[in-house]
mmCIF file of C-alpha atoms and ligand atoms in Angstrom:
data_model
loop_
_atom_site.group_PDB
_atom_site.id
_atom_site.type_symbol
_atom_site.label_atom_id
_atom_site.label_comp_id
_atom_site.label_asym_id
_atom_site.label_seq_id
_atom_site.Cartn_x
_atom_site.Cartn_y
_atom_site.Cartn_z
ATOM 1 C CA MET A 1 0.178 0.151 0.098
ATOM 2 C CA THR A 2 1.507 3.543 -1.136
ATOM 3 C CA ASP A 3 -0.207 6.451 0.628
ATOM 4 C CA ILE A 4 0.976 9.737 -0.434
ATOM 5 C CA SER A 5 0.362 12.971 1.303
ATOM 6 C CA VAL A 6 0.935 16.455 0.335
ATOM 7 C CA PHE A 7 1.600 19.245 3.013
ATOM 8 C CA ALA A 8 1.551 23.134 2.721
ATOM 9 C CA GLY A 9 5.281 23.547 3.285
ATOM 10 C CA ALA A 10 8.384 22.390 4.959
ATOM 11 C CA ASP A 11 7.044 23.153 8.365
ATOM 12 C CA GLU A 12 3.805 21.531 7.585
ATOM 13 C CA LEU A 13 5.807 18.533 6.622
ATOM 14 C CA ALA A 14 8.021 18.127 9.541
ATOM 15 C CA ARG A 15 5.000 18.632 11.675
ATOM 16 C CA ALA A 16 3.142 15.472 9.863
ATOM 17 C CA VAL A 17 6.231 13.256 9.987
ATOM 18 C CA THR A 18 6.918 13.904 13.785
ATOM 19 C CA GLU A 19 3.063 13.385 14.417
ATOM 20 C CA GLU A 20 3.893 10.028 12.637
ATOM 21 C CA PHE A 21 6.738 8.862 14.182
ATOM 22 C CA VAL A 22 4.507 9.840 17.701
ATOM 23 C CA GLU A 23 1.905 7.930 16.752
ATOM 24 C CA LEU A 24 3.699 4.881 15.450
ATOM 25 C CA ALA A 25 6.029 4.756 18.619
ATOM 26 C CA ALA A 26 2.827 4.457 20.785
ATOM 27 C CA THR A 27 1.591 1.679 19.181
ATOM 28 C CA ALA A 28 4.347 0.117 18.901
ATOM 29 C CA ILE A 29 5.543 0.262 22.608
ATOM 30 C CA ALA A 30 1.463 -0.811 23.144
ATOM 31 C CA ASP A 31 1.774 -3.669 20.840
ATOM 32 C CA ARG A 32 5.428 -5.080 21.560
ATOM 33 C CA GLY A 33 6.981 -3.011 24.427
ATOM 34 C CA ARG A 34 9.323 -0.960 22.231
ATOM 35 C CA PHE A 35 10.271 0.925 18.849
ATOM 36 C CA ALA A 36 12.970 0.000 16.396
ATOM 37 C CA VAL A 37 13.198 2.776 13.949
ATOM 38 C CA ALA A 38 15.900 4.024 11.783
ATOM 39 C CA LEU A 39 16.720 7.256 10.768
ATOM 40 C CA ALA A 40 17.584 8.948 7.485
ATOM 41 C CA GLY A 41 20.078 12.096 6.603
ATOM 42 C CA GLY A 42 19.409 15.011 5.059
ATOM 43 C CA SER A 43 17.631 18.412 5.821
ATOM 44 C CA THR A 44 13.892 17.196 5.340
ATOM 45 C CA PRO A 45 14.729 14.791 8.026
ATOM 46 C CA ARG A 46 16.219 16.948 10.523
ATOM 47 C CA ALA A 47 13.777 19.310 10.510
ATOM 48 C CA ALA A 48 11.399 16.310 11.828
ATOM 49 C CA TYR A 49 13.700 15.396 14.352
ATOM 50 C CA THR A 50 14.128 19.210 15.962
ATOM 51 C CA LEU A 51 10.335 19.533 16.245
ATOM 52 C CA LEU A 52 10.391 16.071 18.133
ATOM 53 C CA ALA A 53 12.695 17.227 20.601
ATOM 54 C CA SER A 54 10.491 20.127 21.216
ATOM 55 C CA GLU A 55 8.574 19.273 24.563
ATOM 56 C CA SER A 56 5.164 18.963 23.278
ATOM 57 C CA PHE A 57 5.954 15.923 21.068
ATOM 58 C CA ALA A 58 8.930 14.545 22.862
ATOM 59 C CA SER A 59 6.516 14.393 26.282
ATOM 60 C CA ARG A 60 4.337 11.981 24.337
ATOM 61 C CA VAL A 61 6.664 9.183 23.722
ATOM 62 C CA ASP A 62 8.230 7.164 26.075
ATOM 63 C CA TRP A 63 12.135 6.688 24.798
ATOM 64 C CA SER A 64 13.106 4.278 27.243
ATOM 65 C CA ARG A 65 11.428 1.933 24.896
ATOM 66 C CA VAL A 66 12.685 3.313 21.549
ATOM 67 C CA LEU A 67 15.721 1.463 19.902
ATOM 68 C CA PHE A 68 17.644 4.059 17.467
ATOM 69 C CA PHE A 69 19.349 2.792 14.086
ATOM 70 C CA TRP A 70 20.574 4.510 10.900
ATOM 71 C CA GLY A 71 19.433 3.635 7.322
ATOM 72 C CA ASP A 72 22.698 5.074 6.053
ATOM 73 C CA GLU A 73 26.506 6.712 7.616
ATOM 74 C CA ARG A 74 28.789 8.646 5.776
ATOM 75 C CA CYS A 75 31.874 6.744 6.470
ATOM 76 C CA VAL A 76 32.929 9.607 9.077
ATOM 77 C CA PRO A 77 34.040 9.753 12.608
ATOM 78 C CA PRO A 78 30.752 10.406 14.744
ATOM 79 C CA ASP A 79 31.755 13.861 15.617
ATOM 80 C CA HIS A 80 32.334 14.633 11.906
ATOM 81 C CA PRO A 81 30.122 17.607 10.551
ATOM 82 C CA GLU A 82 29.079 15.143 7.916
ATOM 83 C CA SER A 83 27.793 12.528 10.060
ATOM 84 C CA ASN A 84 24.247 11.197 10.161
ATOM 85 C CA TYR A 85 24.998 10.244 13.767
ATOM 86 C CA ARG A 86 25.935 13.493 14.667
ATOM 87 C CA MET A 87 23.173 15.232 13.070
ATOM 88 C CA ALA A 88 20.374 12.961 14.797
ATOM 89 C CA HIS A 89 22.155 13.445 17.909
ATOM 90 C CA GLU A 90 22.561 17.279 18.010
ATOM 91 C CA ALA A 91 18.967 17.900 16.387
ATOM 92 C CA LEU A 92 16.895 14.953 19.221
ATOM 93 C CA LEU A 93 19.315 12.422 21.152
ATOM 94 C CA ASP A 94 20.764 14.994 23.089
ATOM 95 C CA HIS A 95 17.456 16.428 24.112
ATOM 96 C CA VAL A 96 15.302 13.141 25.048
ATOM 97 C CA PRO A 97 15.540 11.095 27.673
ATOM 98 C CA VAL A 98 17.001 7.804 25.309
ATOM 99 C CA PRO A 99 19.325 5.532 27.209
ATOM 100 C CA GLY A 100 22.758 5.019 25.585
ATOM 101 C CA GLN A 101 22.199 1.627 24.858
ATOM 102 C CA ASN A 102 19.309 2.148 22.877
ATOM 103 C CA VAL A 103 21.292 4.124 20.197
ATOM 104 C CA PHE A 104 22.839 1.774 17.189
ATOM 105 C CA ARG A 105 25.061 3.629 15.293
ATOM 106 C CA VAL A 106 27.392 2.761 12.410
ATOM 107 C CA LEU A 107 30.842 3.002 13.190
ATOM 108 C CA GLY A 108 31.880 5.379 10.290
ATOM 109 C CA GLU A 109 35.137 5.961 11.601
ATOM 110 C CA GLU A 110 35.806 2.505 10.814
ATOM 111 C CA GLU A 111 37.011 0.325 7.724
ATOM 112 C CA PRO A 112 33.631 1.122 5.451
ATOM 113 C CA VAL A 113 33.386 -3.110 4.586
ATOM 114 C CA GLN A 114 34.537 -3.925 8.509
ATOM 115 C CA ALA A 115 31.465 -1.173 9.432
ATOM 116 C CA ALA A 116 29.004 -2.168 7.239
ATOM 117 C CA ASP A 117 29.767 -5.825 8.408
ATOM 118 C CA THR A 118 30.041 -4.974 11.920
ATOM 119 C CA TYR A 119 26.729 -3.182 11.705
ATOM 120 C CA GLU A 120 24.693 -6.513 9.968
ATOM 121 C CA GLY A 121 26.299 -8.601 12.597
ATOM 122 C CA GLU A 122 24.637 -6.365 15.502
ATOM 123 C CA LEU A 123 21.471 -6.265 13.727
ATOM 124 C CA ARG A 124 22.086 -10.329 13.296
ATOM 125 C CA THR A 125 21.923 -10.518 17.208
ATOM 126 C CA LEU A 126 19.524 -8.133 18.219
ATOM 127 C CA PHE A 127 16.914 -9.137 15.994
ATOM 128 C CA GLY A 128 17.697 -13.129 16.488
ATOM 129 C CA GLY A 129 19.022 -13.810 12.980
ATOM 130 C CA SER A 130 15.383 -13.035 11.252
ATOM 131 C CA ILE A 131 15.304 -10.161 8.825
ATOM 132 C CA PRO A 132 14.679 -6.846 11.549
ATOM 133 C CA ARG A 133 11.272 -5.777 11.199
ATOM 134 C CA PHE A 134 11.887 -2.335 11.751
ATOM 135 C CA ASP A 135 8.743 -0.494 13.137
ATOM 136 C CA LEU A 136 9.663 2.680 11.206
ATOM 137 C CA VAL A 137 12.507 3.325 8.616
ATOM 138 C CA MET A 138 12.413 7.501 7.683
ATOM 139 C CA LEU A 139 13.744 8.070 4.226
ATOM 140 C CA GLY A 140 14.589 11.018 2.318
ATOM 141 C CA MET A 141 15.332 11.370 -1.182
ATOM 142 C CA GLY A 142 17.866 12.938 -3.055
ATOM 143 C CA GLY A 143 17.127 14.910 -6.276
ATOM 144 C CA ASP A 144 18.912 12.444 -8.294
ATOM 145 C CA GLY A 145 16.567 9.709 -6.854
ATOM 146 C CA HIS A 146 18.973 8.506 -4.419
ATOM 147 C CA THR A 147 17.625 7.036 -1.201
ATOM 148 C CA ALA A 148 19.659 6.061 2.031
ATOM 149 C CA SER A 149 22.870 5.541 0.522
ATOM 150 C CA LEU A 150 21.251 3.813 -2.622
ATOM 151 C CA PHE A 151 23.099 5.702 -5.211
ATOM 152 C CA PRO A 152 21.507 5.221 -9.390
ATOM 153 C CA GLY A 153 24.043 2.823 -11.130
ATOM 154 C CA THR A 154 25.085 1.072 -7.941
ATOM 155 C CA ALA A 155 24.871 -2.748 -7.028
ATOM 156 C CA ALA A 156 23.651 -1.804 -3.757
ATOM 157 C CA VAL A 157 20.146 -1.399 -5.620
ATOM 158 C CA HIS A 158 20.194 -4.738 -6.337
ATOM 159 C CA GLU A 159 21.510 -6.401 -3.355
ATOM 160 C CA ALA A 160 19.480 -9.438 -2.356
ATOM 161 C CA VAL A 161 21.057 -11.306 0.678
ATOM 162 C CA ARG A 162 23.303 -8.500 2.540
ATOM 163 C CA TRP A 163 21.179 -6.421 4.720
ATOM 164 C CA VAL A 164 24.061 -3.912 5.180
ATOM 165 C CA MET A 165 26.532 -3.050 2.823
ATOM 166 C CA ALA A 166 29.740 -0.479 2.317
ATOM 167 C CA HIS A 167 30.358 0.829 -1.063
ATOM 168 C CA ARG A 168 32.080 3.578 -3.174
ATOM 169 C CA VAL A 169 29.642 6.242 -4.272
ATOM 170 C CA GLU A 170 31.605 7.580 -7.498
ATOM 171 C CA LYS A 171 29.946 11.093 -7.921
ATOM 172 C CA LEU A 172 30.302 11.333 -4.297
ATOM 173 C CA ASP A 173 33.846 10.231 -4.123
ATOM 174 C CA ALA A 174 33.472 8.935 -1.127
ATOM 175 C CA TRP A 175 31.967 5.833 0.857
ATOM 176 C CA ARG A 176 28.390 4.970 2.342
ATOM 177 C CA VAL A 177 27.250 2.966 4.613
ATOM 178 C CA THR A 178 23.615 1.452 3.730
ATOM 179 C CA PHE A 179 20.797 -0.487 4.186
ATOM 180 C CA THR A 180 19.678 -2.666 1.457
ATOM 181 C CA PRO A 181 16.274 -3.259 -0.115
ATOM 182 C CA VAL A 182 16.710 -6.663 1.724
ATOM 183 C CA ILE A 183 16.419 -4.567 5.320
ATOM 184 C CA LEU A 184 14.212 -1.678 3.619
ATOM 185 C CA ASN A 185 11.681 -3.620 2.237
ATOM 186 C CA ALA A 186 11.063 -5.874 5.559
ATOM 187 C CA ALA A 187 9.954 -3.174 7.662
ATOM 188 C CA ALA A 188 6.627 -2.731 9.086
ATOM 189 C CA ASN A 189 6.154 1.320 7.961
ATOM 190 C CA VAL A 190 8.744 3.052 5.307
ATOM 191 C CA LEU A 191 7.975 6.573 5.321
ATOM 192 C CA PHE A 192 9.719 9.163 2.769
ATOM 193 C CA ALA A 193 9.777 13.128 3.648
ATOM 194 C CA VAL A 194 10.498 14.960 0.615
ATOM 195 C CA SER A 195 10.685 18.700 0.182
ATOM 196 C CA GLY A 196 11.011 21.656 -2.038
ATOM 197 C CA ALA A 197 10.855 22.290 -5.531
ATOM 198 C CA GLY A 198 14.519 21.037 -6.633
ATOM 199 C CA LYS A 199 12.901 17.528 -5.980
ATOM 200 C CA ALA A 200 9.568 17.729 -8.035
ATOM 201 C CA HIS A 201 10.647 16.341 -11.275
ATOM 202 C CA ARG A 202 12.516 13.289 -9.801
ATOM 203 C CA LEU A 203 9.373 12.833 -7.568
ATOM 204 C CA ARG A 204 7.098 12.507 -10.421
ATOM 205 C CA GLU A 205 9.331 10.102 -12.152
ATOM 206 C CA VAL A 206 9.804 7.858 -9.162
ATOM 207 C CA LEU A 207 6.324 7.874 -8.032
ATOM 208 C CA GLU A 208 4.604 7.549 -11.753
ATOM 209 C CA GLY A 209 7.540 7.143 -14.171
ATOM 210 C CA PRO A 210 8.568 3.490 -15.447
ATOM 211 C CA HIS A 211 9.916 1.580 -12.740
ATOM 212 C CA ARG A 212 14.219 2.348 -13.482
ATOM 213 C CA PRO A 213 15.728 1.222 -10.288
ATOM 214 C CA ASP A 214 18.858 1.754 -11.811
ATOM 215 C CA VAL A 215 18.277 5.208 -12.330
ATOM 216 C CA LEU A 216 15.917 6.014 -9.643
ATOM 217 C CA PRO A 217 17.110 3.928 -6.314
ATOM 218 C CA ALA A 218 13.984 5.176 -4.360
ATOM 219 C CA GLN A 219 11.787 2.874 -6.937
ATOM 220 C CA VAL A 220 13.242 -0.339 -5.223
ATOM 221 C CA VAL A 221 11.314 0.617 -1.432
ATOM 222 C CA LYS A 222 8.532 -1.091 -1.665
ATOM 223 C CA PRO A 223 7.785 -2.945 1.591
ATOM 224 C CA SER A 224 6.725 -6.411 0.831
ATOM 225 C CA ALA A 225 4.576 -6.489 3.617
ATOM 226 C CA GLY A 226 4.386 -3.370 5.373
ATOM 227 C CA ARG A 227 2.995 0.513 4.724
ATOM 228 C CA LEU A 228 4.852 2.745 2.537
ATOM 229 C CA VAL A 229 3.939 6.358 2.968
ATOM 230 C CA TRP A 230 5.308 9.338 1.378
ATOM 231 C CA MET A 231 4.635 12.934 2.359
ATOM 232 C CA VAL A 232 6.073 15.828 0.445
ATOM 233 C CA ASP A 233 5.206 19.258 0.385
ATOM 234 C CA GLU A 234 3.305 21.306 -2.194
ATOM 235 C CA ALA A 235 6.582 22.448 -3.662
ATOM 236 C CA ALA A 236 7.780 18.745 -4.263
ATOM 237 C CA ALA A 237 4.329 17.552 -5.109
ATOM 238 C CA ALA A 238 3.935 20.128 -7.944
ATOM 239 C CA GLU A 239 4.976 18.198 -10.600
ATOM 240 C CA LEU A 240 2.341 14.842 -9.430
ATOM 241 C CA SER A 241 -0.669 14.476 -11.722
ATOM 242 C CA GLY A 242 -3.876 15.931 -10.781
ATOM 243 C CA ARG A 243 -1.887 18.608 -9.226
HETATM 244 C C1 6PG B 1 21.945 11.136 3.641
HETATM 245 C C2 6PG B 1 20.443 10.760 3.813
HETATM 246 C C3 6PG B 1 19.989 10.519 2.252
HETATM 247 C C4 6PG B 1 19.003 11.922 2.677
HETATM 248 C C5 6PG B 1 18.461 12.499 1.363
HETATM 249 C C6 6PG B 1 17.885 13.749 1.381
HETATM 250 O O1 6PG B 1 23.045 10.956 4.439
HETATM 251 O O2 6PG B 1 22.437 11.624 2.324
HETATM 252 O O3 6PG B 1 20.355 9.699 4.949
HETATM 253 O O4 6PG B 1 19.693 9.670 1.624
HETATM 254 O O5 6PG B 1 17.930 11.467 3.257
HETATM 255 O O6 6PG B 1 19.533 12.946 0.319
HETATM 256 O O7 6PG B 1 18.470 14.832 2.092
HETATM 257 P P1 6PG B 1 17.781 16.020 2.020
HETATM 258 O O8 6PG B 1 16.696 16.202 2.880
HETATM 259 O O9 6PG B 1 18.903 17.206 2.475
HETATM 260 O O10 6PG B 1 17.576 16.751 0.460
#
C-alpha cells in the first residue's frame, strides 16, 4: 500500500512526519514493548528530529523503549559535520531521555566494509538472526533519486542477500554504508519525507514514471508486508498528476 500525503510547506511537512513518528511509537510500544526506528540523514528529516525534541512532542514518547538505528551513514567519525549520527544527536538524541544502550550507530570511523559487517552482525544478534522488521524506517530522497545511500547505478540497489553494505559512491568520491533493499523492504512502515521544488521532477519520475531503479533507486523501496508512506510538501508535489 502506498500512501501519498501533501502538506503546504516544509514546516507542515515536518509536523506531520513528527506526528507520525509519535503515533507509530505509541502503537509499537503498546503492542510489542519497543519501537525500533531507522533514521535518515538530510535536511528534511533533520527538521522533523528538531521538532520531535520539542516538549510538546517529546513528552508523548516513552524514550526508554525506543531503539535507534541508521539506514545509512557517511564514512566519517561520529563527531564529523557530515555524520548522520552527529546530526541526529544534535537535533534529537541530546534532548530526550533515550538510554545510551538503545542507540545503535554505524561505526563510520572504521574501514567501511568492516563497519557494514559489524552493523549487520549487531542487527543479527539483536533481532535473533531473522531480517529485522523495523517499526519505522525514515527516508529522504535526493534530487538524483537516491535514498538511504542507494545511489543511481550502484550494485547495492539490487542487493538481495546482505542487509547492510558499504560501497564507494563515485559521484561523491566517498564511501557510504547503507541498508540494502532486503532490510528496507522488510519494514512495517517506511516513511519518505521530501521537500522543495528541486525534488519535484524526480518525485514525479519515482512515483509515476516507469520502473527504472538503476536510475531512480527510491523505486526499489516497496515493503513486502508493510506500509509505504510518502509525505511531501506542495513544492515537491508540484509535478504530480492531478495537481
Ligand atoms: C544521507 C541521506 C540521504 C538523504 C537524502 C535527502 O545521508 O545523505 O540519508 O538519503 O535523506 O539525500 O536529503 P535532503 O532532505 O537533505 O534533501
